[in-house]
Amino acid sequence: IIQDIKGLPYFTIAEPLEDGTIILRSSIGQDASHTIGVFDKNKSPKYHYNDTLLQKQREGIFSTDGMLSYSREYNSIIYTYYYRNGFTVADSNLKLKYRGHTIDTNKTAKIKVAYLKNNTERKMSAPTLTVNAHSAVYKNLLFINSRVPGKLEDQILWDQAFIIDVYDLNKKSYLMSFAVYKIKGKKLRSIFITEDHFYALMDNELAVYKFRSILKKEIK
């Protein structure tokens, strides 16, 4: 295994595929903007990046921060931004398929950055609005845990549950939303999807939900 990944460059997130191929997120450049790359042990050079996939806003590292997923069946990399209503879809060769938007209206990341030690370090200087907290993909469906209530949505429901929005990557459209009720005030840590089930890790407890037919029929 060690020999298979010899020459693997620095990365902050990795999504392994097959045959020694790994999708990477790295922070490079003067402003440490995140960028997406692919490592393939069978090619020379073994890795390359596409620094146009992720689009920064004002500063680089925080506005491009997000979550990396891969759909094997759809042969697509999906990168969902934390602090704005966007996600990027590309194939495994880093060719852009399209840029999608969530149903939230926050197009610009609301970030304030403080620079320390003669501009050699940076940190967020104020609480930041997280738009998309967690994401997972299964085949053609993208599941996103949204953190921003809509104007017409019930605040009581938002206090009691985590809201999951579902998007169809093939149709490039929003499908539906559903609620995952909180367990004893525990925080949602991650989500995972299979053909029939939705898994939610809340601190040290794992909740498992079975999909109804209305959602299952959308899985292609």
mmCIF file of C-alpha atoms in Angstrom:
data_model
loop_
_atom_site.group_PDB
_atom_site.id
_atom_site.type_symbol
_atom_site.label_atom_id
_atom_site.label_comp_id
_atom_site.label_asym_id
_atom_site.label_seq_id
_atom_site.Cartn_x
_atom_site.Cartn_y
_atom_site.Cartn_z
ATOM 1 C CA ILE A 1 0.000 0.000 0.000
ATOM 2 C CA ILE A 2 2.810 2.419 0.880
ATOM 3 C CA GLN A 3 4.491 1.814 -2.457
ATOM 4 C CA ASP A 4 1.202 2.374 -4.290
ATOM 5 C CA ILE A 5 0.938 5.927 -2.964
ATOM 6 C CA LYS A 6 4.621 6.822 -3.237
ATOM 7 C CA GLY A 7 4.912 10.351 -4.547
ATOM 8 C CA LEU A 8 1.529 11.421 -3.193
ATOM 9 C CA PRO A 9 1.603 15.236 -2.791
ATOM 10 C CA TYR A 10 0.409 17.257 0.204
ATOM 11 C CA PHE A 11 -3.379 17.299 0.592
ATOM 12 C CA THR A 12 -6.070 18.396 3.062
ATOM 13 C CA ILE A 13 -8.846 16.033 1.889
ATOM 14 C CA ALA A 14 -8.555 12.810 -0.127
ATOM 15 C CA GLU A 15 -11.169 10.645 -1.832
ATOM 16 C CA PRO A 16 -9.739 7.283 -2.998
ATOM 17 C CA LEU A 17 -11.033 5.740 -6.210
ATOM 18 C CA GLU A 18 -9.711 2.489 -7.669
ATOM 19 C CA ASP A 19 -6.424 1.349 -9.256
ATOM 20 C CA GLY A 20 -4.332 3.726 -7.158
ATOM 21 C CA THR A 21 -6.234 6.860 -8.171
ATOM 22 C CA ILE A 22 -6.997 9.462 -5.498
ATOM 23 C CA ILE A 23 -8.894 12.746 -5.771
ATOM 24 C CA LEU A 24 -7.180 15.413 -3.681
ATOM 25 C CA ARG A 25 -7.931 18.804 -2.232
ATOM 26 C CA SER A 26 -4.827 20.877 -1.529
ATOM 27 C CA SER A 27 -4.045 24.413 -0.378
ATOM 28 C CA ILE A 28 -1.548 26.023 -2.707
ATOM 29 C CA GLY A 29 -0.511 29.473 -3.882
ATOM 30 C CA GLN A 30 0.240 32.644 -1.981
ATOM 31 C CA ASP A 31 -3.255 32.923 -0.497
ATOM 32 C CA ALA A 32 -3.539 29.162 0.237
ATOM 33 C CA SER A 33 -6.664 28.782 -1.906
ATOM 34 C CA HIS A 34 -8.046 25.272 -2.080
ATOM 35 C CA THR A 35 -7.699 23.443 -5.376
ATOM 36 C CA ILE A 36 -8.700 20.012 -6.673
ATOM 37 C CA GLY A 37 -6.221 17.507 -8.088
ATOM 38 C CA VAL A 38 -5.976 13.864 -9.069
ATOM 39 C CA PHE A 39 -3.179 11.416 -8.223
ATOM 40 C CA ASP A 40 -2.705 8.349 -10.433
ATOM 41 C CA LYS A 41 0.209 6.054 -9.606
ATOM 42 C CA ASN A 42 0.119 4.620 -13.141
ATOM 43 C CA LYS A 43 0.727 7.921 -14.940
ATOM 44 C CA SER A 44 3.643 10.277 -15.333
ATOM 45 C CA PRO A 45 3.523 12.818 -13.888
ATOM 46 C CA LYS A 46 1.532 11.105 -11.165
ATOM 47 C CA TYR A 47 -0.632 14.073 -10.246
ATOM 48 C CA HIS A 48 -2.068 17.267 -11.669
ATOM 49 C CA TYR A 49 -4.441 20.019 -10.547
ATOM 50 C CA ASN A 50 -7.199 22.093 -12.097
ATOM 51 C CA ASP A 51 -7.018 25.424 -10.296
ATOM 52 C CA THR A 52 -10.094 26.750 -12.112
ATOM 53 C CA LEU A 53 -12.623 24.327 -10.598
ATOM 54 C CA LEU A 54 -12.947 26.135 -7.275
ATOM 55 C CA GLN A 55 -13.714 29.856 -7.423
ATOM 56 C CA LYS A 56 -12.539 32.085 -4.602
ATOM 57 C CA GLN A 57 -14.358 35.172 -3.340
ATOM 58 C CA ARG A 58 -12.228 38.005 -1.918
ATOM 59 C CA GLU A 59 -9.787 35.870 0.080
ATOM 60 C CA GLY A 60 -8.830 32.335 -0.909
ATOM 61 C CA ILE A 61 -8.644 29.701 1.807
ATOM 62 C CA PHE A 62 -11.952 30.226 3.629
ATOM 63 C CA SER A 63 -14.140 31.146 0.664
ATOM 64 C CA THR A 64 -13.072 27.928 -1.104
ATOM 65 C CA ASP A 65 -13.442 25.704 1.960
ATOM 66 C CA GLY A 66 -15.864 22.820 1.571
ATOM 67 C CA MET A 67 -16.544 19.089 1.270
ATOM 68 C CA LEU A 68 -15.264 16.624 -1.322
ATOM 69 C CA SER A 69 -17.334 13.662 -2.541
ATOM 70 C CA TYR A 70 -17.209 11.223 -5.429
ATOM 71 C CA SER A 71 -19.958 9.291 -7.240
ATOM 72 C CA ARG A 72 -18.518 6.216 -8.931
ATOM 73 C CA GLU A 73 -21.714 5.491 -10.872
ATOM 74 C CA TYR A 74 -21.964 9.091 -12.077
ATOM 75 C CA ASN A 75 -18.158 9.312 -12.540
ATOM 76 C CA SER A 76 -18.195 12.710 -10.886
ATOM 77 C CA ILE A 77 -16.359 14.706 -8.279
ATOM 78 C CA ILE A 78 -18.684 16.920 -6.243
ATOM 79 C CA TYR A 79 -17.289 19.762 -4.154
ATOM 80 C CA THR A 80 -19.793 21.551 -1.887
ATOM 81 C CA TYR A 81 -18.851 24.918 -0.373
ATOM 82 C CA TYR A 82 -19.384 25.496 3.354
ATOM 83 C CA TYR A 83 -20.110 29.219 3.325
ATOM 84 C CA ARG A 84 -22.128 29.849 0.143
ATOM 85 C CA ASN A 85 -24.877 28.254 -1.899
ATOM 86 C CA GLY A 86 -22.698 26.529 -4.471
ATOM 87 C CA PHE A 87 -21.273 23.181 -5.491
ATOM 88 C CA THR A 88 -19.019 22.154 -8.382
ATOM 89 C CA VAL A 89 -19.350 18.953 -10.419
ATOM 90 C CA ALA A 90 -16.424 17.602 -12.472
ATOM 91 C CA ASP A 91 -15.407 14.266 -13.967
ATOM 92 C CA SER A 92 -12.518 12.165 -12.647
ATOM 93 C CA ASN A 93 -10.143 13.888 -15.099
ATOM 94 C CA LEU A 94 -10.981 17.251 -13.475
ATOM 95 C CA LYS A 95 -13.011 18.468 -16.431
ATOM 96 C CA LEU A 96 -15.811 20.764 -15.294
ATOM 97 C CA LYS A 97 -19.329 19.419 -15.868
ATOM 98 C CA TYR A 98 -21.268 22.285 -14.301
ATOM 99 C CA ARG A 99 -21.583 24.599 -11.309
ATOM 100 C CA GLY A 100 -24.724 24.084 -9.245
ATOM 101 C CA HIS A 101 -26.484 26.155 -6.617
ATOM 102 C CA THR A 102 -28.423 25.111 -3.555
ATOM 103 C CA ILE A 103 -31.834 26.555 -2.716
ATOM 104 C CA ASP A 104 -30.264 28.924 -0.194
ATOM 105 C CA THR A 105 -29.765 32.502 -1.421
ATOM 106 C CA ASN A 106 -26.316 33.211 0.081
ATOM 107 C CA LYS A 107 -24.227 33.526 -3.087
ATOM 108 C CA THR A 108 -21.312 35.241 -1.346
ATOM 109 C CA ALA A 109 -19.481 33.788 1.642
ATOM 110 C CA LYS A 110 -19.970 36.024 4.702
ATOM 111 C CA ILE A 111 -16.407 35.896 6.000
ATOM 112 C CA LYS A 112 -14.258 38.344 7.960
ATOM 113 C CA VAL A 113 -10.566 37.513 8.074
ATOM 114 C CA ALA A 114 -7.890 38.803 10.447
ATOM 115 C CA TYR A 115 -4.232 38.648 9.438
ATOM 116 C CA LEU A 116 -1.601 37.911 12.089
ATOM 117 C CA LYS A 117 2.198 37.824 12.335
ATOM 118 C CA ASN A 118 2.927 40.236 9.492
ATOM 119 C CA ASN A 119 0.248 38.679 7.288
ATOM 120 C CA THR A 120 1.794 35.200 7.530
ATOM 121 C CA GLU A 121 -1.215 33.747 9.381
ATOM 122 C CA ARG A 122 -4.936 34.309 9.004
ATOM 123 C CA LYS A 123 -8.045 33.380 10.935
ATOM 124 C CA MET A 124 -11.743 34.179 10.924
ATOM 125 C CA SER A 125 -12.281 37.317 12.986
ATOM 126 C CA ALA A 126 -16.060 36.889 13.419
ATOM 127 C CA PRO A 127 -18.560 34.017 13.531
ATOM 128 C CA THR A 128 -19.175 32.837 9.978
ATOM 129 C CA LEU A 129 -22.490 31.809 8.465
ATOM 130 C CA THR A 130 -22.243 28.143 7.514
ATOM 131 C CA VAL A 131 -24.634 27.477 4.643
ATOM 132 C CA ASN A 132 -23.870 23.787 4.002
ATOM 133 C CA ALA A 133 -22.657 21.797 7.007
ATOM 134 C CA HIS A 134 -22.475 18.208 5.715
ATOM 135 C CA SER A 135 -22.844 16.482 2.366
ATOM 136 C CA ALA A 136 -22.872 13.008 0.867
ATOM 137 C CA VAL A 137 -23.502 11.600 -2.592
ATOM 138 C CA TYR A 138 -25.010 8.352 -3.803
ATOM 139 C CA LYS A 139 -25.217 7.670 -7.549
ATOM 140 C CA ASN A 140 -27.039 10.705 -9.019
ATOM 141 C CA LEU A 141 -28.253 12.205 -5.734
ATOM 142 C CA LEU A 142 -26.479 14.826 -3.623
ATOM 143 C CA PHE A 143 -27.591 15.175 0.009
ATOM 144 C CA ILE A 144 -26.743 18.412 1.846
ATOM 145 C CA ASN A 145 -27.379 19.326 5.474
ATOM 146 C CA SER A 146 -28.477 22.953 5.195
ATOM 147 C CA ARG A 147 -27.916 25.377 8.077
ATOM 148 C CA VAL A 148 -30.014 28.304 6.816
ATOM 149 C CA PRO A 149 -33.813 28.219 7.274
ATOM 150 C CA GLY A 150 -36.013 29.457 4.452
ATOM 151 C CA LYS A 151 -38.377 32.382 5.007
ATOM 152 C CA LEU A 152 -41.455 30.136 4.980
ATOM 153 C CA GLU A 153 -40.007 27.238 6.979
ATOM 154 C CA ASP A 154 -41.103 26.430 10.528
ATOM 155 C CA GLN A 155 -38.510 27.577 13.083
ATOM 156 C CA ILE A 156 -39.759 24.991 15.588
ATOM 157 C CA LEU A 157 -38.879 22.206 13.121
ATOM 158 C CA TRP A 158 -35.402 23.687 12.637
ATOM 159 C CA ASP A 159 -34.890 23.674 16.406
ATOM 160 C CA GLN A 160 -35.875 20.006 16.622
ATOM 161 C CA ALA A 161 -34.282 18.548 13.493
ATOM 162 C CA PHE A 162 -31.486 18.689 10.950
ATOM 163 C CA ILE A 163 -32.764 19.546 7.471
ATOM 164 C CA ILE A 164 -31.452 17.549 4.514
ATOM 165 C CA ASP A 165 -31.872 18.929 0.984
ATOM 166 C CA VAL A 166 -31.633 16.515 -1.951
ATOM 167 C CA TYR A 167 -30.422 17.415 -5.463
ATOM 168 C CA ASP A 168 -30.394 15.394 -8.686
ATOM 169 C CA LEU A 169 -27.000 15.701 -10.379
ATOM 170 C CA ASN A 170 -28.352 14.422 -13.686
ATOM 171 C CA LYS A 171 -31.278 16.821 -13.850
ATOM 172 C CA LYS A 172 -29.258 19.623 -12.239
ATOM 173 C CA SER A 173 -32.180 20.358 -9.968
ATOM 174 C CA TYR A 174 -33.446 20.394 -6.386
ATOM 175 C CA LEU A 175 -35.700 17.418 -5.565
ATOM 176 C CA MET A 176 -36.926 17.580 -1.977
ATOM 177 C CA SER A 177 -36.051 18.096 1.676
ATOM 178 C CA PHE A 178 -36.590 15.959 4.751
ATOM 179 C CA ALA A 179 -36.013 16.282 8.496
ATOM 180 C CA VAL A 180 -33.704 14.148 10.643
ATOM 181 C CA TYR A 181 -34.769 14.651 14.245
ATOM 182 C CA LYS A 182 -32.097 15.415 16.820
ATOM 183 C CA ILE A 183 -31.163 12.913 19.501
ATOM 184 C CA LYS A 184 -30.868 14.469 22.981
ATOM 185 C CA GLY A 185 -29.396 17.678 21.578
ATOM 186 C CA LYS A 186 -26.424 15.889 20.017
ATOM 187 C CA LYS A 187 -24.616 17.499 17.078
ATOM 188 C CA LEU A 188 -24.668 16.074 13.589
ATOM 189 C CA ARG A 189 -21.121 14.984 12.696
ATOM 190 C CA SER A 190 -21.504 13.256 9.314
ATOM 191 C CA ILE A 191 -23.964 11.589 6.947
ATOM 192 C CA PHE A 192 -23.688 8.527 4.713
ATOM 193 C CA ILE A 193 -25.999 7.160 2.018
ATOM 194 C CA THR A 194 -26.713 3.676 0.637
ATOM 195 C CA GLU A 195 -29.329 2.356 -1.790
ATOM 196 C CA ASP A 196 -31.970 2.026 0.918
ATOM 197 C CA HIS A 197 -30.764 3.901 3.975
ATOM 198 C CA PHE A 198 -29.653 7.261 5.332
ATOM 199 C CA TYR A 199 -27.086 7.188 8.167
ATOM 200 C CA ALA A 200 -26.570 10.117 10.532
ATOM 201 C CA LEU A 201 -23.749 10.183 13.086
ATOM 202 C CA MET A 202 -24.767 12.421 15.995
ATOM 203 C CA ASP A 203 -21.821 12.697 18.372
ATOM 204 C CA ASN A 204 -21.457 9.105 19.635
ATOM 205 C CA GLU A 205 -24.789 7.757 18.327
ATOM 206 C CA LEU A 206 -25.599 6.418 14.867
ATOM 207 C CA ALA A 207 -29.148 6.836 13.580
ATOM 208 C CA VAL A 208 -30.341 4.808 10.586
ATOM 209 C CA TYR A 209 -33.380 5.712 8.477
ATOM 210 C CA LYS A 210 -34.987 3.753 5.654
ATOM 211 C CA PHE A 211 -35.857 5.650 2.485
ATOM 212 C CA ARG A 212 -39.465 5.811 1.385
ATOM 213 C CA SER A 213 -40.380 4.991 -2.199
ATOM 214 C CA ILE A 214 -40.815 8.689 -3.105
ATOM 215 C CA LEU A 215 -37.056 9.161 -2.713
ATOM 216 C CA LYS A 216 -35.871 5.689 -3.745
ATOM 217 C CA LYS A 217 -37.435 6.027 -7.185
ATOM 218 C CA GLU A 218 -35.208 9.071 -7.837
ATOM 219 C CA ILE A 219 -32.001 7.043 -7.459
ATOM 220 C CA LYS A 220 -30.730 6.231 -10.934
#
